[in-house]
Amino acid sequence: MTARRLASGGLIDRTKVLRFRFDGRDYTGHPGDTLASALLASGVRIMGRSFKYHRPRGVWGAWFDDPGAIFNVALNGIELPNCPATTTPLIDGMEARAVNAWPSAERDIKGALDLFHRVLPAGFYYKTFMWPDWHLFEPSIRKMAGLGSVDGQTLEGFQTDQIHAHCDLLVVGGGLAGLAAARAAAEAGQHVVMVEDHPETGGSAYQLAQIEGQSPERWVADTVDAINVAGGEVITNATAYGVYDHQLVAIAQDRGFGFAPRLIRMRATKCLLASGALDRPLTFANNDRPGVMSLSGAVEFLSRYGVLVGDQVVVMASHCLAHSQIESLEAAGVRLRVIDPGTDLPRALSGKYLSALEIRGDLHPCDTILTSAGLTPVLHLWSHAGGKLIWDETFATFLPGTGPDWIEVIGAAAGTFDADDALAEARAKACGGPAPSRRYSYSATPPEAHLGSRHRQWIDLQHDVTLDDIELAARENYVSVEHLKRYTTLGMASDQGKTSNIAGLSAMAALQGKSIPEVGTTTFRPPFVPIPLELYHGAHRTQQNRPLKRLPLEPQHRAANAALGEYGGWLRPGWYGGGDPQVEVQREALQARETAGIFDASPLGKIEVMGPDAEAFVNFVYYNAFNTLKPGHIRYGFMLTEQGVVYDDGVITRIDENRFIISCSSSHVDGVYAHLEAWRQDGNDPDRIFVHDTTQNWATLALTGPKARAILSKVDLGIDLSNNAFPHMQMRTGTFERYPVRVARVSFTGDTSFEISVRADAAVTLWDALSCHANPIGTEAISILRAEKGYLIIGKDTDGESMPHDLGFGASRTKKSAAFVGDRGLHTEKANGPNRKRLVGFEVSDGAAPLPTGAHVVTHSDGKQITRGFVSSSYQSPNLNRPIALGLVDQRIPEGTQVELFHLGKYLTATLCAACVFDPEGERLHAE
Amino acid sequence: MQRFPCPFCGLRDEREFHYAGELGKTRPATFTKVSDKEWRDYLYAYRNEKGAAEEVWVHLTCREMFVMCRDTVTMEVIETRALRKEVSS
Ligand SMILES: [Zn+2]
C-alpha cells in the first residue's frame, strides 16, 4: 500500500461510507470522492490497460486531464461505458470495471502484447492489415483494442433536455479567477452565468492555505453567496465543451449517473474563459508506469479528497511555482525528494509496482514519481472561438494571442498563475477594464526530448504513442504536425491529447531541429470532453423529430380494420380487413375493378396558384402547356428541375381565369410548395402571383371502378355526373349537405373515377355517405391498379436521370411554345444520348413468380456483365391473374425482347412489353 | 449554430433557414438559343466567394426569400434585405 487517506482535510464527508466494487473486489469511499480518489485511497494503483500494448495504467491527473483510468460503470441495472474514473462521482453500489482489460486491470491476459511492441510501431495496423482487406481484420482488432463496450440497450428515460439561454457574461470555470470575475460582474449589475465542471466550485483553490486572509472553503462559499445575492447564476457539474458560430457556447450539465446530461445552448454577449492550466508531463523512460503522476494532480488528490498519493515520492518539476505544491505535500507527511534531471534521461524502475528512479547511475527508491515540465493553459475553447495561440519562450507554452472581441481569457488559462494576480486580473476584466500588470513572474524550463534512446518514453498514455513512434513517423517524412497526429494517433484518444499535445510537439521540434512554434499546433475541436451523442438530438427523435401527418378519417379507417403505415410522411391505410395482407390487398384490387372502391386520397396536394400572372407562372413551372387549359378542365403534367429531370407529376385544375389548383404527389407537397415559392419570389413578380397550400384543409375521397358513377349518384351533390355532361379530366363544383364540394374526374386506376373533396371537417359526413355503398381500398391495392395501367410513381418508377421523353411524354419537349423550367436541360448531349432508360413493362412466363423489385436487366459483352436497367415496381395482378412489373430499361432494347435479369446472385428471365397491360385502349376510363 | 436576421421576422436560429443560391444568377432566356456553356454556368458555376458573399436564403417559417450578405470566413452577417425590393426597382 502506497497511497492512503489522511484523517482530515479535503472536501469529502468521512462520516458516511459508500461501498462499491472494482474489477470484482469490494472497496469503500466517501461522499465527495470520485471513483479514482476512492480507489487511490484504498491503495489501488492499476486502474486500466493501455489501448495498444495493454500496459498497466494508473491515474496521471486528478480531473479531466487523466488519460489512464476509464471504466465501464454499472449501477441499478444501468451500465455506461467510457466513464473516466477521475471525473465520475462515487455513488454507493457502483460496480466498475476497467476497460480494455480482461479479466481485470491488474491481471490482464493481453498484457503479453507488450512483449511484441517491437512489431507494433506507429502505423502497424495500416501497414500490416492492408491485404486483402482491412475489414477482415478490423472486428478482431477492435475487440482487442476497444475502450469499453456498449450493451446496445436504450436506457429508459435517457433523454437530454435542451435549453436555450443567454446572459451578459458567461464565465467558464469556477476557480479563483472565475469566481472573482463572476462576483465582480454580478455586483456591477451584469446578468452573469458561471459554469463549473466539478460538483463544487473552487477549482484549484483548495490547494492554497489561504485566500485573501480566509480559508479556501470560506472564501469560495462567501464568493458564491455574493454571486447569488447579486443575481448571478452558478451552474456546477456543467462543462462548456464547445464554442460555435455567433457566440454560441455549448454546455453539458451532468444530471447524475444514468441520466442524460442537459444541453444548455448559451448565447453570451461576453465570455470570460477561466479554464485553468494543466501540468505538462515530463517525458522520460518508462514514464507510463502506474505511480508516475502529475504534480498538480497529486496536490489536487490531497486537497480535495484527503488522499496522499504516495509515501516515498520523487519530484521532477521544471517551473518556478512547483515549490509551493511540493511544500504542501511535505506538510501532509510525504517523504519527498526533488530531483533536477538536467540534461540526463531519468528512468523509472518497477516490478509490479514502481520501485525507484534511476538517473546518472544513481538509484532513488520511491513508490511515486511526480512531474511537471511546466504549466499548460487550457485554451481549447479559446481555439474553438477562433482565438490564436502564441508561443511564449519564458512560459514555454502557448498563451492566448489575438481573438474575437467577445471572449477573453483570464487566470491560469491566460498564464496568470499566481492567485493574487489572477484575482486582480479577473476583477478588472469582469467590468471591461484592462488587465493590471502581474506582480509575480513565471518561467519554465522543460528539458529537451531525449532522442535515440533505447528506452521507451511515452508521449500519449492513452493511445500508447511513444517517442520512438514519433521518431519513426519523422523518418517516414510525416513532418506536418497534422499528419503526425493522424499517423501515430497521437492525441486522438478520448482525452483528445489534453496532456500529450505539448509533449508531442516538443518531440517533433527536437526531431526537426525547430522550435515548437515553427512546428505549429493541431487544431482544437469540440467537444472538449467526451459527451453522449444523445445530447445533440434530445427530444428530436422519431415522432418528435418528424411527426406523421394524420388523416381526418383515421378513426374511420381504424374502425374498418385498416393496417396503417407510413406512406410519404402520412399515416395511411395500406389495406383493410385485418386478414392476411396478401389476401386483403388482392381482394381490394379485384373488387375495385369489378364494382368500386373508396380510397382516401386526402394527402394529394392541393396547392392553389392565384393572381393575374398565375397562368404564365403555371405554364412556366410545368413541362406541359397550361396556357391552353380551359376553366373547369384538368391536365396531367410534370414538374422538372432545371436539369430537365422529372421532380414531380400531378394534375392541375384551372378553376377560373386566374386560379389553378396543383394536385401534386402526396409525398411531394412540401417540396413542390417550396419550389413554387422559389420561382415566384426569385424570378417573377411576387405581387402578381399568390401560392397557397390548402392540402390539409381539404379531405378527398376517390371513388373508382365501373360502379363509381352509380354509387356517387346516390349522394346529392347537385352535379350532373353523366359522361356527356361531365367528361374525364374535368372538374365540377357542387354542394354536399351544407358544404361546398369539388368533384374531379381524374383516375389513377384506369377506371371511371371521381375525386370528391370537401372541407376537412366534413370528411366524416362524406365518408358515411359513401362507405355504405362501397368498400374502402388501401394504398397497396391502388399501387397494383395503377401499375396494371403503366401509371408511374415519381421516385419509384423514375430515377435521378429520368426525363419526360423517357416516360412516353416527349411532345412538349419539342412543341411547347414558351420557356419552362428545365427546358434547356432537355436538349443537352446527355438528354439526347442513345443509352437513355425508358419506362417499360415486364412479362414473365406462365407460372413464374413476380420479379423482385430492384432486379437488374443485364447483358454480357467481353465476358463482363453490364446493367441495362432495373425493375422498379412488381406485383401480382389479380385482374390479369399473373405477375406484372414496370422498370427503366435501355431504350435500345425493344419491346418483345427476352431479357436476362440478375438479382442477389440469381438469374431470371422476362420479356419486355408495353408499360400498360390492362385495358390498353382506355375504354373503361370513359365507360358509361 | 449561426443566427440570421430575417428581414421580416428578425433574428432566428439557422435551423429555420435554407440556402437558395448565390445572388445575381439570371436565368438565360431559354426560348432563344442558349449555349451549353451558358447553361452550365447558370446551373453549376458558382463564384463561391471567400469573404463577403451575397446569397439568397429562404426563411422556412415565413417562406420569404431574402438577400443575405455574409462573410464566409468569419460567418459574420453583414446585411440582410428583402429580395422583392430588387425585383420591383
Ligand atoms: Zn421570416
Short mmCIF file of N, CA and C in Angstrom, two decimals, chain B residues 18-82:
data_model
loop_
_atom_site.label_atom_id
_atom_site.label_comp_id
_atom_site.label_asym_id
_atom_site.label_seq_id
_atom_site.Cartn_x
_atom_site.Cartn_y
_atom_site.Cartn_z
N HIS B 18 -32.92 28.16 -45.09
CA HIS B 18 -32.39 27.29 -46.12
C HIS B 18 -31.69 28.15 -47.17
N TYR B 19 -30.53 27.69 -47.55
CA TYR B 19 -29.77 28.40 -48.58
C TYR B 19 -30.45 28.18 -49.94
N ALA B 20 -30.57 29.25 -50.72
CA ALA B 20 -31.26 29.11 -52.00
C ALA B 20 -30.39 29.48 -53.19
N GLY B 21 -29.15 29.84 -52.97
CA GLY B 21 -28.27 30.10 -54.10
C GLY B 21 -27.59 31.46 -54.00
N GLU B 22 -26.67 31.67 -54.94
CA GLU B 22 -25.98 32.96 -54.97
C GLU B 22 -26.87 34.03 -55.59
N LEU B 23 -26.72 35.24 -55.12
CA LEU B 23 -27.47 36.34 -55.70
C LEU B 23 -26.89 36.67 -57.08
N GLY B 24 -27.77 37.07 -57.97
CA GLY B 24 -27.29 37.54 -59.26
C GLY B 24 -27.27 36.48 -60.34
N LYS B 25 -27.83 35.31 -60.03
CA LYS B 25 -27.94 34.28 -61.07
C LYS B 25 -29.17 34.60 -61.92
N THR B 26 -28.95 35.00 -63.14
CA THR B 26 -30.09 35.32 -64.00
C THR B 26 -30.32 34.17 -64.95
N ARG B 27 -31.58 33.74 -64.99
CA ARG B 27 -31.90 32.62 -65.86
C ARG B 27 -31.75 33.03 -67.32
N PRO B 28 -30.99 32.27 -68.10
CA PRO B 28 -30.88 32.61 -69.53
C PRO B 28 -32.25 32.57 -70.20
N ALA B 29 -32.43 33.36 -71.22
CA ALA B 29 -33.69 33.36 -71.96
C ALA B 29 -33.74 32.09 -72.79
N THR B 30 -34.38 31.05 -72.22
CA THR B 30 -34.25 29.73 -72.83
C THR B 30 -35.07 29.57 -74.09
N PHE B 31 -35.96 30.52 -74.36
CA PHE B 31 -36.73 30.32 -75.59
C PHE B 31 -35.90 30.71 -76.80
N THR B 32 -34.79 31.43 -76.54
CA THR B 32 -33.82 31.66 -77.61
C THR B 32 -32.71 30.64 -77.44
N LYS B 33 -31.75 30.67 -78.31
CA LYS B 33 -30.64 29.71 -78.28
C LYS B 33 -29.75 30.01 -77.07
N VAL B 34 -29.55 28.99 -76.25
CA VAL B 34 -28.66 29.12 -75.10
C VAL B 34 -27.54 28.11 -75.26
N SER B 35 -26.31 28.58 -75.24
CA SER B 35 -25.18 27.67 -75.48
C SER B 35 -25.00 26.73 -74.29
N ASP B 36 -24.33 25.61 -74.53
CA ASP B 36 -24.04 24.67 -73.46
C ASP B 36 -23.30 25.34 -72.31
N LYS B 37 -22.35 26.19 -72.69
CA LYS B 37 -21.54 26.83 -71.66
C LYS B 37 -22.37 27.78 -70.80
N GLU B 38 -23.23 28.55 -71.49
CA GLU B 38 -24.09 29.48 -70.78
C GLU B 38 -24.98 28.74 -69.77
N TRP B 39 -25.51 27.61 -70.23
CA TRP B 39 -26.42 26.83 -69.39
C TRP B 39 -25.66 26.19 -68.23
N ARG B 40 -24.47 25.70 -68.54
CA ARG B 40 -23.65 25.11 -67.48
C ARG B 40 -23.31 26.16 -66.42
N ASP B 41 -22.92 27.36 -66.88
CA ASP B 41 -22.57 28.40 -65.93
C ASP B 41 -23.75 28.76 -65.04
N TYR B 42 -24.92 28.83 -65.65
CA TYR B 42 -26.12 29.16 -64.88
C TYR B 42 -26.40 28.08 -63.82
N LEU B 43 -26.25 26.82 -64.21
CA LEU B 43 -26.58 25.74 -63.28
C LEU B 43 -25.49 25.50 -62.24
N TYR B 44 -24.25 25.52 -62.69
CA TYR B 44 -23.20 24.97 -61.82
C TYR B 44 -22.05 25.91 -61.47
N ALA B 45 -21.85 26.98 -62.22
CA ALA B 45 -20.67 27.81 -61.96
C ALA B 45 -20.98 28.83 -60.86
N TYR B 46 -20.45 28.56 -59.69
CA TYR B 46 -20.67 29.47 -58.58
C TYR B 46 -19.42 30.28 -58.30
N ARG B 47 -19.61 31.50 -57.88
CA ARG B 47 -18.45 32.34 -57.54
C ARG B 47 -17.79 31.82 -56.27
N ASN B 48 -18.60 31.31 -55.35
CA ASN B 48 -18.07 30.70 -54.13
C ASN B 48 -17.07 31.61 -53.44
N GLU B 49 -17.49 32.82 -53.15
CA GLU B 49 -16.55 33.82 -52.67
C GLU B 49 -16.02 33.53 -51.27
N LYS B 50 -14.76 33.88 -51.11
CA LYS B 50 -14.16 33.87 -49.78
C LYS B 50 -14.27 35.28 -49.24
N GLY B 51 -14.93 35.42 -48.09
CA GLY B 51 -15.16 36.75 -47.57
C GLY B 51 -16.60 37.15 -47.79
N ALA B 52 -16.83 38.42 -48.08
CA ALA B 52 -18.21 38.91 -48.21
C ALA B 52 -18.87 38.27 -49.44
N ALA B 53 -20.01 37.60 -49.22
CA ALA B 53 -20.73 36.95 -50.31
C ALA B 53 -22.20 37.33 -50.23
N GLU B 54 -22.82 37.56 -51.38
CA GLU B 54 -24.25 37.88 -51.42
C GLU B 54 -25.01 36.62 -51.82
N GLU B 55 -25.92 36.23 -50.99
CA GLU B 55 -26.63 34.98 -51.20
C GLU B 55 -28.13 35.17 -51.02
N VAL B 56 -28.89 34.27 -51.64
CA VAL B 56 -30.33 34.26 -51.43
C VAL B 56 -30.64 33.14 -50.44
N TRP B 57 -31.40 33.46 -49.42
CA TRP B 57 -31.81 32.48 -48.41
C TRP B 57 -33.32 32.52 -48.29
N VAL B 58 -33.86 31.44 -47.77
CA VAL B 58 -35.30 31.44 -47.50
C VAL B 58 -35.51 31.15 -46.02
N HIS B 59 -36.39 31.94 -45.42
CA HIS B 59 -36.76 31.69 -44.04
C HIS B 59 -37.94 30.74 -44.06
N LEU B 60 -37.70 29.51 -43.65
CA LEU B 60 -38.69 28.45 -43.87
C LEU B 60 -39.99 28.71 -43.12
N THR B 61 -39.92 29.42 -42.03
CA THR B 61 -41.14 29.60 -41.24
C THR B 61 -42.06 30.68 -41.80
N CYS B 62 -41.49 31.72 -42.43
CA CYS B 62 -42.36 32.73 -43.05
C CYS B 62 -42.37 32.60 -44.57
N ARG B 63 -41.48 31.72 -45.09
CA ARG B 63 -41.40 31.39 -46.51
C ARG B 63 -40.92 32.54 -47.39
N GLU B 64 -40.41 33.58 -46.78
CA GLU B 64 -39.92 34.69 -47.59
C GLU B 64 -38.45 34.46 -47.95
N MET B 65 -38.13 34.73 -49.19
CA MET B 65 -36.74 34.68 -49.63
C MET B 65 -36.15 36.06 -49.44
N PHE B 66 -34.88 36.10 -49.11
CA PHE B 66 -34.25 37.40 -48.89
C PHE B 66 -32.77 37.32 -49.25
N VAL B 67 -32.17 38.47 -49.32
CA VAL B 67 -30.74 38.55 -49.67
C VAL B 67 -29.95 38.67 -48.37
N MET B 68 -28.92 37.85 -48.26
CA MET B 68 -28.05 37.97 -47.10
C MET B 68 -26.63 38.16 -47.58
N CYS B 69 -26.01 39.19 -47.05
CA CYS B 69 -24.59 39.38 -47.31
C CYS B 69 -23.86 38.95 -46.05
N ARG B 70 -22.98 37.96 -46.21
CA ARG B 70 -22.27 37.47 -45.03
C ARG B 70 -20.84 37.13 -45.39
N ASP B 71 -20.01 37.12 -44.38
CA ASP B 71 -18.60 36.80 -44.57
C ASP B 71 -18.43 35.30 -44.43
N THR B 72 -18.02 34.64 -45.50
CA THR B 72 -17.94 33.18 -45.47
C THR B 72 -16.72 32.68 -44.69
N VAL B 73 -15.86 33.59 -44.27
CA VAL B 73 -14.71 33.19 -43.45
C VAL B 73 -15.05 33.33 -41.97
N THR B 74 -15.54 34.51 -41.60
CA THR B 74 -15.81 34.76 -40.17
C THR B 74 -17.23 34.40 -39.78
N MET B 75 -18.09 34.11 -40.76
CA MET B 75 -19.51 33.82 -40.54
C MET B 75 -20.29 35.06 -40.06
N GLU B 76 -19.67 36.22 -40.14
CA GLU B 76 -20.36 37.42 -39.73
C GLU B 76 -21.45 37.76 -40.74
N VAL B 77 -22.63 38.11 -40.26
CA VAL B 77 -23.70 38.54 -41.16
C VAL B 77 -23.58 40.05 -41.33
N ILE B 78 -23.36 40.49 -42.55
CA ILE B 78 -23.13 41.91 -42.78
C ILE B 78 -24.45 42.64 -42.99
N GLU B 79 -25.35 42.00 -43.73
CA GLU B 79 -26.63 42.67 -44.01
C GLU B 79 -27.64 41.65 -44.53
N THR B 80 -28.91 41.87 -44.21
CA THR B 80 -29.97 41.13 -44.90
C THR B 80 -30.99 42.14 -45.40
N ARG B 81 -31.59 41.81 -46.53
CA ARG B 81 -32.62 42.70 -47.07
C ARG B 81 -33.60 41.88 -47.89
N ALA B 82 -34.79 42.45 -48.07
CA ALA B 82 -35.82 41.74 -48.81
C ALA B 82 -35.39 41.53 -50.25
#
